[in-house]
Coordinates of C-alpha atoms in Angstrom, one line a residue:
Chain A
M17 CA -46.3 -25.6 58.3
E18 CA -46.3 -27.6 55.2
I19 CA -45.1 -26.0 52.0
P20 CA -47.5 -26.7 49.1
P21 CA -45.7 -28.8 46.4
Q22 CA -46.1 -26.2 43.7
V23 CA -44.0 -23.5 45.4
V24 CA -41.0 -25.8 46.1
P25 CA -38.5 -24.8 43.5
A26 CA -37.4 -27.7 41.4
A27 CA -33.7 -28.1 41.0
P28 CA -33.0 -27.2 37.3
R29 CA -31.6 -30.2 35.5
H30 CA -30.7 -28.2 32.4
R31 CA -31.0 -24.4 32.1
A32 CA -32.1 -23.5 28.6
R33 CA -29.3 -21.8 26.7
P34 CA -29.4 -19.8 23.5
A35 CA -27.2 -22.3 21.8
D36 CA -29.8 -25.0 22.3
D37 CA -31.9 -23.0 19.9
L38 CA -29.2 -22.3 17.4
T39 CA -28.3 -23.7 13.9
V40 CA -24.8 -23.1 12.6
I41 CA -24.5 -22.9 8.8
V42 CA -21.0 -23.5 7.3
P43 CA -20.8 -22.9 3.5
A44 CA -18.0 -24.8 2.0
Y45 CA -16.6 -25.2 -1.5
N46 CA -13.4 -27.3 -1.7
E47 CA -12.4 -26.8 1.9
A48 CA -11.0 -30.2 2.6
A49 CA -7.9 -28.7 4.2
S50 CA -9.9 -26.8 6.9
I51 CA -13.5 -28.1 7.2
A52 CA -12.8 -30.7 9.9
D53 CA -11.1 -28.2 12.2
T54 CA -14.0 -25.8 11.7
V55 CA -16.6 -28.4 12.6
R56 CA -14.7 -29.8 15.6
S57 CA -14.2 -26.2 16.8
I58 CA -17.9 -25.6 16.7
L59 CA -18.9 -28.9 18.3
G60 CA -16.3 -28.4 21.0
Q61 CA -17.8 -25.1 22.2
S62 CA -18.6 -24.4 25.8
T63 CA -22.2 -24.3 24.6
P64 CA -22.5 -26.4 21.4
P65 CA -25.3 -25.5 19.0
A66 CA -28.3 -27.6 18.4
R67 CA -27.3 -28.3 14.8
V68 CA -24.2 -27.8 12.6
V69 CA -25.0 -27.9 8.9
V70 CA -22.2 -27.8 6.4
V71 CA -23.4 -26.9 2.9
D72 CA -21.0 -28.8 0.6
D73 CA -21.4 -26.6 -2.4
F74 CA -20.6 -29.3 -5.0
S75 CA -17.0 -29.7 -3.8
T76 CA -14.7 -32.0 -5.7
D77 CA -12.2 -32.6 -2.9
G78 CA -14.2 -34.7 -0.4
T79 CA -15.2 -31.7 1.8
G80 CA -18.6 -33.2 2.5
D81 CA -17.2 -36.6 3.7
L82 CA -14.7 -34.9 6.0
A83 CA -17.4 -32.6 7.5
R84 CA -19.7 -35.6 8.1
A85 CA -16.9 -37.6 9.7
A86 CA -16.2 -34.6 12.0
G87 CA -19.8 -34.7 13.2
A88 CA -21.7 -32.2 11.0
E89 CA -24.9 -32.7 9.0
V90 CA -24.1 -32.2 5.4
L91 CA -26.3 -30.7 2.7
R92 CA -25.2 -31.0 -1.0
P93 CA -27.1 -29.0 -3.6
D94 CA -27.7 -30.5 -7.0
A95 CA -25.2 -27.9 -8.5
N96 CA -22.8 -25.3 -7.3
T97 CA -24.7 -22.3 -6.1
G98 CA -22.0 -19.9 -7.3
S99 CA -21.5 -17.9 -4.1
K100 CA -21.2 -18.1 -0.3
A101 CA -24.6 -16.4 0.0
G102 CA -26.2 -19.0 -2.3
A103 CA -24.8 -21.9 -0.3
Q104 CA -26.0 -20.3 3.0
N105 CA -29.5 -19.8 1.7
V106 CA -29.8 -23.5 0.8
A107 CA -29.4 -24.3 4.5
L108 CA -31.4 -21.4 5.7
T109 CA -34.6 -22.8 4.2
M110 CA -34.3 -25.7 6.6
V111 CA -33.5 -23.8 9.8
E112 CA -36.2 -24.0 12.4
T113 CA -34.3 -22.7 15.4
T114 CA -34.7 -19.1 16.8
Y115 CA -31.1 -18.3 16.0
T116 CA -28.9 -18.9 13.0
M117 CA -25.1 -18.5 12.9
A118 CA -22.9 -18.4 9.8
I119 CA -19.3 -19.4 10.1
D120 CA -16.8 -19.7 7.2
A121 CA -15.4 -23.1 6.4
D122 CA -11.8 -21.9 7.1
T123 CA -12.7 -20.4 10.5
T124 CA -12.2 -21.8 13.9
L125 CA -13.5 -20.4 17.2
A126 CA -12.2 -19.7 20.6
P127 CA -13.8 -22.3 23.0
D128 CA -16.3 -19.8 24.4
A129 CA -16.9 -17.7 21.3
L130 CA -20.3 -19.1 20.4
E131 CA -21.6 -18.7 24.0
L132 CA -20.4 -15.1 24.2
L133 CA -21.7 -14.1 20.8
M134 CA -25.2 -15.3 21.6
E135 CA -25.5 -13.1 24.8
P136 CA -26.7 -9.8 23.2
L137 CA -29.2 -11.7 21.0
A138 CA -30.6 -13.5 24.0
A139 CA -30.7 -10.4 26.2
D140 CA -32.3 -8.0 23.8
E141 CA -35.1 -8.7 21.4
T142 CA -34.3 -5.7 19.2
V143 CA -30.8 -7.1 18.4
V144 CA -31.0 -9.2 15.3
A145 CA -27.3 -9.8 14.5
A146 CA -24.0 -10.0 16.4
C147 CA -20.5 -10.3 15.2
G148 CA -17.2 -11.1 16.9
F149 CA -13.5 -10.2 17.0
V150 CA -11.5 -11.6 14.1
V151 CA -7.8 -12.6 14.3
P152 CA -6.0 -14.4 11.4
R153 CA -5.2 -18.0 12.4
H154 CA -1.8 -18.0 10.6
V155 CA 0.4 -14.9 10.8
S156 CA 3.4 -15.7 8.6
T157 CA 3.5 -14.1 5.2
V158 CA 3.5 -10.4 4.5
W159 CA -0.2 -10.4 3.6
E160 CA -1.2 -12.4 6.7
R161 CA 0.8 -10.0 8.8
G162 CA -0.7 -7.0 7.2
R163 CA -4.2 -8.3 7.7
Y164 CA -3.3 -9.2 11.3
T165 CA -2.4 -5.6 12.0
E166 CA -5.4 -4.3 10.1
Y167 CA -7.7 -6.5 12.2
L168 CA -6.2 -5.5 15.5
L169 CA -6.6 -1.9 14.6
S170 CA -10.1 -2.2 13.3
F171 CA -11.5 -4.5 16.0
T172 CA -9.9 -2.6 18.8
F173 CA -10.5 1.0 17.9
Y174 CA -13.1 1.4 15.1
K175 CA -15.6 -1.4 15.7
P176 CA -16.0 -0.9 19.5
T177 CA -16.5 2.8 18.9
Q178 CA -19.1 2.0 16.2
D179 CA -20.8 -0.4 18.6
H180 CA -21.0 2.3 21.3
F181 CA -22.9 4.4 18.9
G182 CA -25.2 1.5 18.1
T183 CA -23.9 0.9 14.5
P184 CA -21.2 -1.6 13.8
L185 CA -20.5 -1.1 10.1
I186 CA -20.5 -4.8 9.1
S187 CA -21.6 -7.9 10.9
S188 CA -18.6 -9.9 9.4
G189 CA -19.7 -12.9 7.3
C190 CA -17.0 -15.2 8.7
F191 CA -18.6 -15.3 12.1
S192 CA -22.0 -13.8 12.9
A193 CA -25.2 -14.8 14.6
Y194 CA -28.7 -13.8 13.6
R195 CA -32.2 -13.9 14.8
T196 CA -33.6 -16.4 12.2
A197 CA -37.0 -14.6 11.8
A198 CA -35.2 -11.3 10.9
L199 CA -32.8 -13.0 8.6
K200 CA -35.6 -14.7 6.7
A201 CA -37.6 -11.5 6.6
A202 CA -34.6 -9.8 5.0
G203 CA -34.6 -12.5 2.3
G204 CA -31.6 -14.4 3.7
W205 CA -28.2 -13.5 2.3
S206 CA -28.6 -11.6 -0.9
E207 CA -26.5 -12.4 -4.0
R208 CA -26.9 -9.0 -5.5
T209 CA -23.5 -7.7 -4.3
R210 CA -20.2 -9.3 -3.7
A211 CA -20.3 -8.4 0.0
E212 CA -23.4 -10.1 1.3
D213 CA -22.5 -9.4 5.0
M214 CA -22.4 -5.7 4.4
D215 CA -25.6 -5.8 2.4
L216 CA -27.4 -7.8 5.1
T217 CA -26.2 -5.5 7.9
W218 CA -27.3 -2.3 6.2
T219 CA -30.6 -3.9 5.3
F220 CA -31.1 -4.7 9.0
Y221 CA -30.4 -1.0 10.0
Q222 CA -32.9 0.3 7.4
A223 CA -35.5 -2.0 8.8
G224 CA -34.9 -0.5 12.3
H225 CA -33.1 -3.5 13.8
R226 CA -30.0 -3.4 16.0
V227 CA -26.6 -5.1 15.4
R228 CA -24.0 -5.7 18.1
F229 CA -20.2 -6.3 18.2
V230 CA -18.9 -8.7 20.9
P231 CA -15.1 -8.2 21.2
E232 CA -14.8 -11.1 23.6
A233 CA -16.1 -13.6 21.1
V234 CA -13.0 -14.4 19.0
C235 CA -12.7 -16.3 15.7
Y236 CA -9.7 -17.4 13.7
P237 CA -10.1 -17.4 9.9
I238 CA -7.4 -18.4 7.5
E239 CA -6.4 -15.2 5.7
P240 CA -4.9 -15.0 2.2
H241 CA -1.3 -16.1 2.3
D242 CA -0.3 -14.9 -1.2
L243 CA -1.1 -12.1 -3.5
D244 CA -3.3 -14.2 -5.8
F245 CA -5.7 -15.1 -3.0
L246 CA -5.5 -11.7 -1.5
G247 CA -6.4 -10.1 -4.8
K248 CA -9.5 -12.2 -5.1
Q249 CA -10.6 -11.3 -1.6
L250 CA -9.9 -7.6 -2.0
R251 CA -11.7 -7.5 -5.3
R252 CA -14.8 -8.9 -3.6
W253 CA -14.5 -6.5 -0.7
S254 CA -13.8 -3.3 -2.7
H255 CA -16.4 -4.1 -5.4
G256 CA -18.8 -5.2 -2.7
F257 CA -18.4 -1.9 -0.8
V258 CA -19.0 0.2 -3.9
Q259 CA -21.9 -2.0 -4.9
N260 CA -23.5 -1.7 -1.5
V261 CA -23.1 2.1 -1.4
A262 CA -24.8 2.3 -4.8
L263 CA -27.5 0.0 -3.7
H264 CA -28.3 1.4 -0.2
W265 CA -27.4 5.1 -0.3
R266 CA -31.0 6.3 -0.4
G267 CA -31.7 4.3 2.7
I268 CA -28.6 4.8 4.7
V269 CA -28.4 8.5 4.2
R270 CA -31.6 8.7 6.3
L271 CA -29.7 7.0 9.2
P272 CA -27.5 9.9 10.6
F273 CA -24.7 7.8 12.1
L274 CA -24.5 5.1 9.5
G275 CA -24.8 7.7 6.7
T276 CA -21.9 9.7 8.1
V277 CA -19.8 6.5 8.7
V278 CA -20.3 5.3 5.1
G279 CA -19.8 8.8 3.7
V280 CA -16.5 9.3 5.5
A281 CA -15.4 5.7 4.6
L282 CA -16.2 6.3 0.9
F283 CA -14.6 9.7 0.7
D284 CA -11.5 8.5 2.6
A285 CA -11.1 5.4 0.5
V286 CA -11.3 7.4 -2.8
V287 CA -8.9 10.1 -1.6
A288 CA -6.5 7.7 0.1
S289 CA -6.2 5.6 -3.1
L290 CA -5.4 8.6 -5.2
V291 CA -3.0 10.1 -2.6
Y292 CA -1.0 6.9 -2.0
L293 CA -0.8 5.8 -5.6
F294 CA -0.4 9.1 -7.5
V295 CA -0.2 12.3 -5.4
L296 CA 2.6 11.3 -3.0
P297 CA 5.0 9.9 -5.6
L298 CA 4.4 13.0 -7.8
L299 CA 5.0 15.4 -4.9
A300 CA 8.2 13.4 -4.0
V301 CA 9.5 13.9 -7.5
L302 CA 8.4 17.6 -7.8
L303 CA 9.1 18.9 -4.3
S304 CA 11.3 16.7 -2.1
P305 CA 11.9 13.0 -1.4
W306 CA 11.0 13.8 2.2
V307 CA 7.3 13.8 1.1
L308 CA 7.6 10.0 1.1
L309 CA 7.6 10.2 4.9
A310 CA 3.8 10.6 4.5
Y311 CA 3.6 6.9 3.9
V312 CA 4.8 6.1 7.4
V313 CA 4.1 9.3 9.3
D314 CA 1.0 7.8 11.0
V315 CA 2.8 4.6 12.2
P316 CA 3.0 5.7 15.9
A317 CA -0.7 6.6 15.8
V318 CA -1.6 3.2 14.3
L319 CA 0.7 1.5 16.9
V320 CA -1.4 2.7 19.9
P321 CA -4.5 0.7 19.3
V322 CA -2.6 -2.2 17.8
L323 CA -0.3 -2.5 20.8
V324 CA -3.3 -2.2 23.2
A325 CA -4.9 -5.2 21.4
A326 CA -1.6 -7.1 21.2
R327 CA -0.8 -6.6 24.9
R328 CA -4.3 -8.1 25.8
R329 CA -3.5 -11.1 23.6
G330 CA 0.2 -11.4 24.7
E331 CA 1.4 -10.8 21.2
V332 CA 3.4 -7.5 21.3
G333 CA 6.4 -9.0 19.5
R334 CA 4.2 -10.4 16.7
A335 CA 2.4 -7.0 16.4
L336 CA 5.6 -5.0 16.1
A337 CA 7.0 -7.4 13.6
S338 CA 3.8 -7.3 11.5
L339 CA 3.5 -3.5 11.3
P340 CA 5.7 -3.0 8.2
S341 CA 3.5 -5.5 6.3
F342 CA 0.4 -3.3 7.1
L343 CA 2.1 -0.4 5.3
V344 CA 2.4 -2.6 2.2
L345 CA -1.1 -4.0 2.5
R346 CA -2.8 -0.6 2.6
L347 CA -1.1 0.3 -0.7
V348 CA -2.5 -2.8 -2.2
N349 CA -5.9 -2.0 -0.6
G350 CA -5.7 1.4 -2.4
L351 CA -5.0 -0.2 -5.7
Y352 CA -8.0 -2.6 -5.5
M353 CA -10.3 0.2 -4.3
L354 CA -9.3 2.4 -7.3
E355 CA -9.9 -0.6 -9.6
A356 CA -13.3 -1.1 -8.1
L357 CA -14.3 2.5 -8.4
V358 CA -13.2 2.8 -12.0
T359 CA -14.8 -0.5 -13.0
E360 CA -18.1 -0.1 -11.1
V361 CA -18.7 3.6 -11.4
V362 CA -16.9 4.8 -14.5
L363 CA -17.0 1.8 -16.8
R364 CA -20.3 0.5 -15.3
R365 CA -19.0 -3.1 -15.3
P366 CA -20.1 -4.6 -12.0
L367 CA -18.2 -7.6 -10.6
E368 CA -20.8 -10.3 -10.8
V369 CA -18.7 -13.5 -10.3
Y370 CA -18.0 -14.6 -6.8
E371 CA -14.3 -15.6 -6.8
K372 CA -13.3 -17.7 -3.8
G373 CA -10.2 -16.4 -2.0
H374 CA -10.7 -17.0 1.7
Chain B
M21 CA -10.8 2.5 8.7
T22 CA -12.4 -0.8 7.8
A23 CA -10.3 -3.9 6.9
G24 CA -9.7 -3.9 3.2
L25 CA -10.5 -0.2 2.7
P26 CA -7.7 2.4 2.4
G27 CA -7.7 5.5 4.5
T28 CA -5.8 8.8 4.7
G29 CA -6.4 9.4 8.3
L30 CA -9.6 11.3 7.8
G31 CA -11.6 8.3 8.9
G32 CA -9.2 7.9 11.8
L33 CA -9.8 11.5 12.8
F34 CA -13.6 10.9 12.7
Y35 CA -13.3 7.9 15.1
L36 CA -10.8 9.8 17.2
L37 CA -13.5 12.5 17.8
L38 CA -16.1 9.9 18.4
A39 CA -13.9 8.1 21.0
L40 CA -13.1 11.3 22.8
A41 CA -16.8 12.1 22.9
M42 CA -17.8 8.7 24.4
P43 CA -17.1 9.6 28.1
V44 CA -19.1 12.9 27.7
I45 CA -22.0 10.9 26.2
E46 CA -21.8 8.4 29.1
L47 CA -21.8 11.2 31.6
V48 CA -24.9 12.6 30.1
R49 CA -26.6 9.2 30.1
T50 CA -25.6 8.6 33.7
L51 CA -26.9 11.9 34.8
R52 CA -30.2 11.0 33.1
G53 CA -30.3 7.8 35.2
D54 CA -29.1 5.4 32.5
H55 CA -25.9 4.1 34.1
S56 CA -24.0 1.2 32.7
A57 CA -20.6 0.1 34.1
E58 CA -19.9 -1.9 31.0
R59 CA -20.5 1.2 28.7
W60 CA -18.4 3.4 31.0
R61 CA -15.5 0.9 30.8
L62 CA -15.7 0.9 27.0
A63 CA -16.0 4.7 26.8
L64 CA -12.9 5.2 29.0
T65 CA -10.9 2.6 27.1
Q66 CA -11.7 4.1 23.7
A67 CA -11.0 7.6 25.0
G68 CA -7.7 6.4 26.5
I69 CA -6.7 4.9 23.1
A70 CA -7.7 8.1 21.4
L71 CA -5.6 10.2 23.8
G72 CA -2.7 7.9 23.1
I73 CA -3.2 8.4 19.4
V74 CA -3.2 12.2 19.9
G75 CA 0.0 12.0 21.9
A76 CA 1.7 9.8 19.3
T77 CA 0.7 12.2 16.6
V78 CA 2.0 15.2 18.5
G79 CA 5.2 13.3 19.1
V80 CA 5.6 12.6 15.4
V81 CA 5.1 16.3 14.5
V82 CA 7.8 17.3 17.0
A83 CA 10.1 14.6 15.7
V84 CA 9.6 15.6 12.1
R85 CA 10.3 19.3 12.9
L86 CA 13.5 18.3 14.7
L87 CA 14.7 15.7 12.1
V88 CA 13.5 16.7 8.7
P89 CA 15.6 19.5 7.0
G90 CA 13.5 22.6 6.5
A91 CA 10.6 21.4 8.6
G92 CA 11.6 23.1 11.8
G93 CA 11.1 26.8 11.1
D94 CA 7.5 27.1 10.3
L95 CA 4.6 25.8 12.5
T96 CA 2.0 26.8 9.9
L97 CA 1.9 23.4 8.1
A98 CA 1.9 21.4 11.3
L99 CA -1.1 23.4 12.5
L100 CA -2.8 23.7 9.2
A101 CA -3.0 20.0 8.3
P102 CA -5.2 19.0 11.2
L103 CA -7.4 22.1 10.8
V104 CA -7.9 21.3 7.1
A105 CA -8.7 17.7 8.0
L106 CA -11.2 18.9 10.6
G107 CA -12.7 21.3 8.1
V108 CA -13.1 18.6 5.4
L109 CA -14.6 16.2 8.0
S110 CA -17.1 18.8 9.3
L111 CA -18.1 19.7 5.7
L112 CA -18.6 16.0 4.9
A113 CA -20.7 15.4 8.0
A114 CA -22.7 18.5 7.3
V115 CA -23.4 17.5 3.7
V116 CA -24.4 13.9 4.7
G117 CA -26.5 15.3 7.6
T118 CA -28.4 17.8 5.4
W119 CA -28.9 15.3 2.7
G120 CA -30.3 12.8 5.3
A121 CA -32.6 15.5 6.8
V122 CA -34.0 16.2 3.3
A123 CA -34.3 12.5 2.5
R124 CA -36.1 11.7 5.7
R125 CA -39.0 14.0 4.7
R126 CA -39.7 11.7 1.8
P127 CA -41.1 8.1 2.4
L128 CA -38.9 5.2 1.4
E129 CA -40.1 1.6 1.2
V130 CA -37.5 -0.9 2.4
G131 CA -38.2 -4.3 0.9
P132 CA -36.4 -7.7 1.5
A133 CA -33.0 -8.2 0.1

């Protein structure tokens, strides 16, 4: 019996992959030291994207030339846009692919990160954003070590738990993928707060969309190595959080899980700042110096998820050596959160300038 | 709880309870015919981490009672602290939940960013 030609399966020459329909946007302002590594890391992925567009946001250090030499398309606006969100939106207007990804100019990816991050978007139409696991590329100074511990804790215990309940709190701006239509429908990355990734994620939830966390998709940003850079980053994050709560509370309180997560985070951040910076020192003076043990009493509890993550990565020694830095970092976190609350809520002076600090 | 945000442990307790609930939720889903090996693996991993955290915390309480002068005699504080934290957390969740229930009765337009 002869098989009709139309039922003979043709050998697939090239199976369509989500990355074939993906544009990666890399906003960059004076990133000459890192942009080439970032572009090469994207182009060297197991499934490279259709386009890599670097938005050279009026850099003065040759960032655009380096990005072009590394293989990226380069867009250069007529003037500095003033923020990461602004730079990303310049490129978004030109995106015609189904998916869009944003990657910071100081962030490199594990070789299969892009392929893995695209999976939930390709598999489920209701998912409009996906974010990956973040690990600092350099772990040397006290601030980098503190952040390393903080990320291992957050991305091993908190974020997978949030994902199981369908609500990762933030699709991190340094490495996230989006369904382009939903991103454009949300108006792109808004510049109304200093944490555009949190703003976008919460906007998606209020529109009924889903966001996923993909722990296997790993990225490596350069984290602040000194207090000056760290301060700029923490000012953006803490002010951005307060601004987003003020902007979205009417909408997120209607979403039971997100409302509770944000409510607990806000309450905890306010109380923790006051306790760490004022209550514990005061009680130590008035009652007993043993009260100061409260600063470290949760170390074994913190160590459990941190060591789980570190063991998976083969970095147990590094994690143990970094733990004391985490204790220092969270005091600094408290200081900046308190400053943000006082400035934004009490003094009504919102942070409006986007200060670059990794 | 989230990178860059300080926390007292109240957020940690919240996630601890969620992680411990994950296998129960998965069991219910499975019994309803919605089985996922991937979700089960995550639920058991997170619950395992949560149990490790509980064990570590109990260990700290025991160590403090043995090592810190004056902390060994009275169990009240050791028992009171987690109860107070649970109470605050429950109250917070109840307030947000009630607020949300009231808010959902009124329409809200969600526009683009």
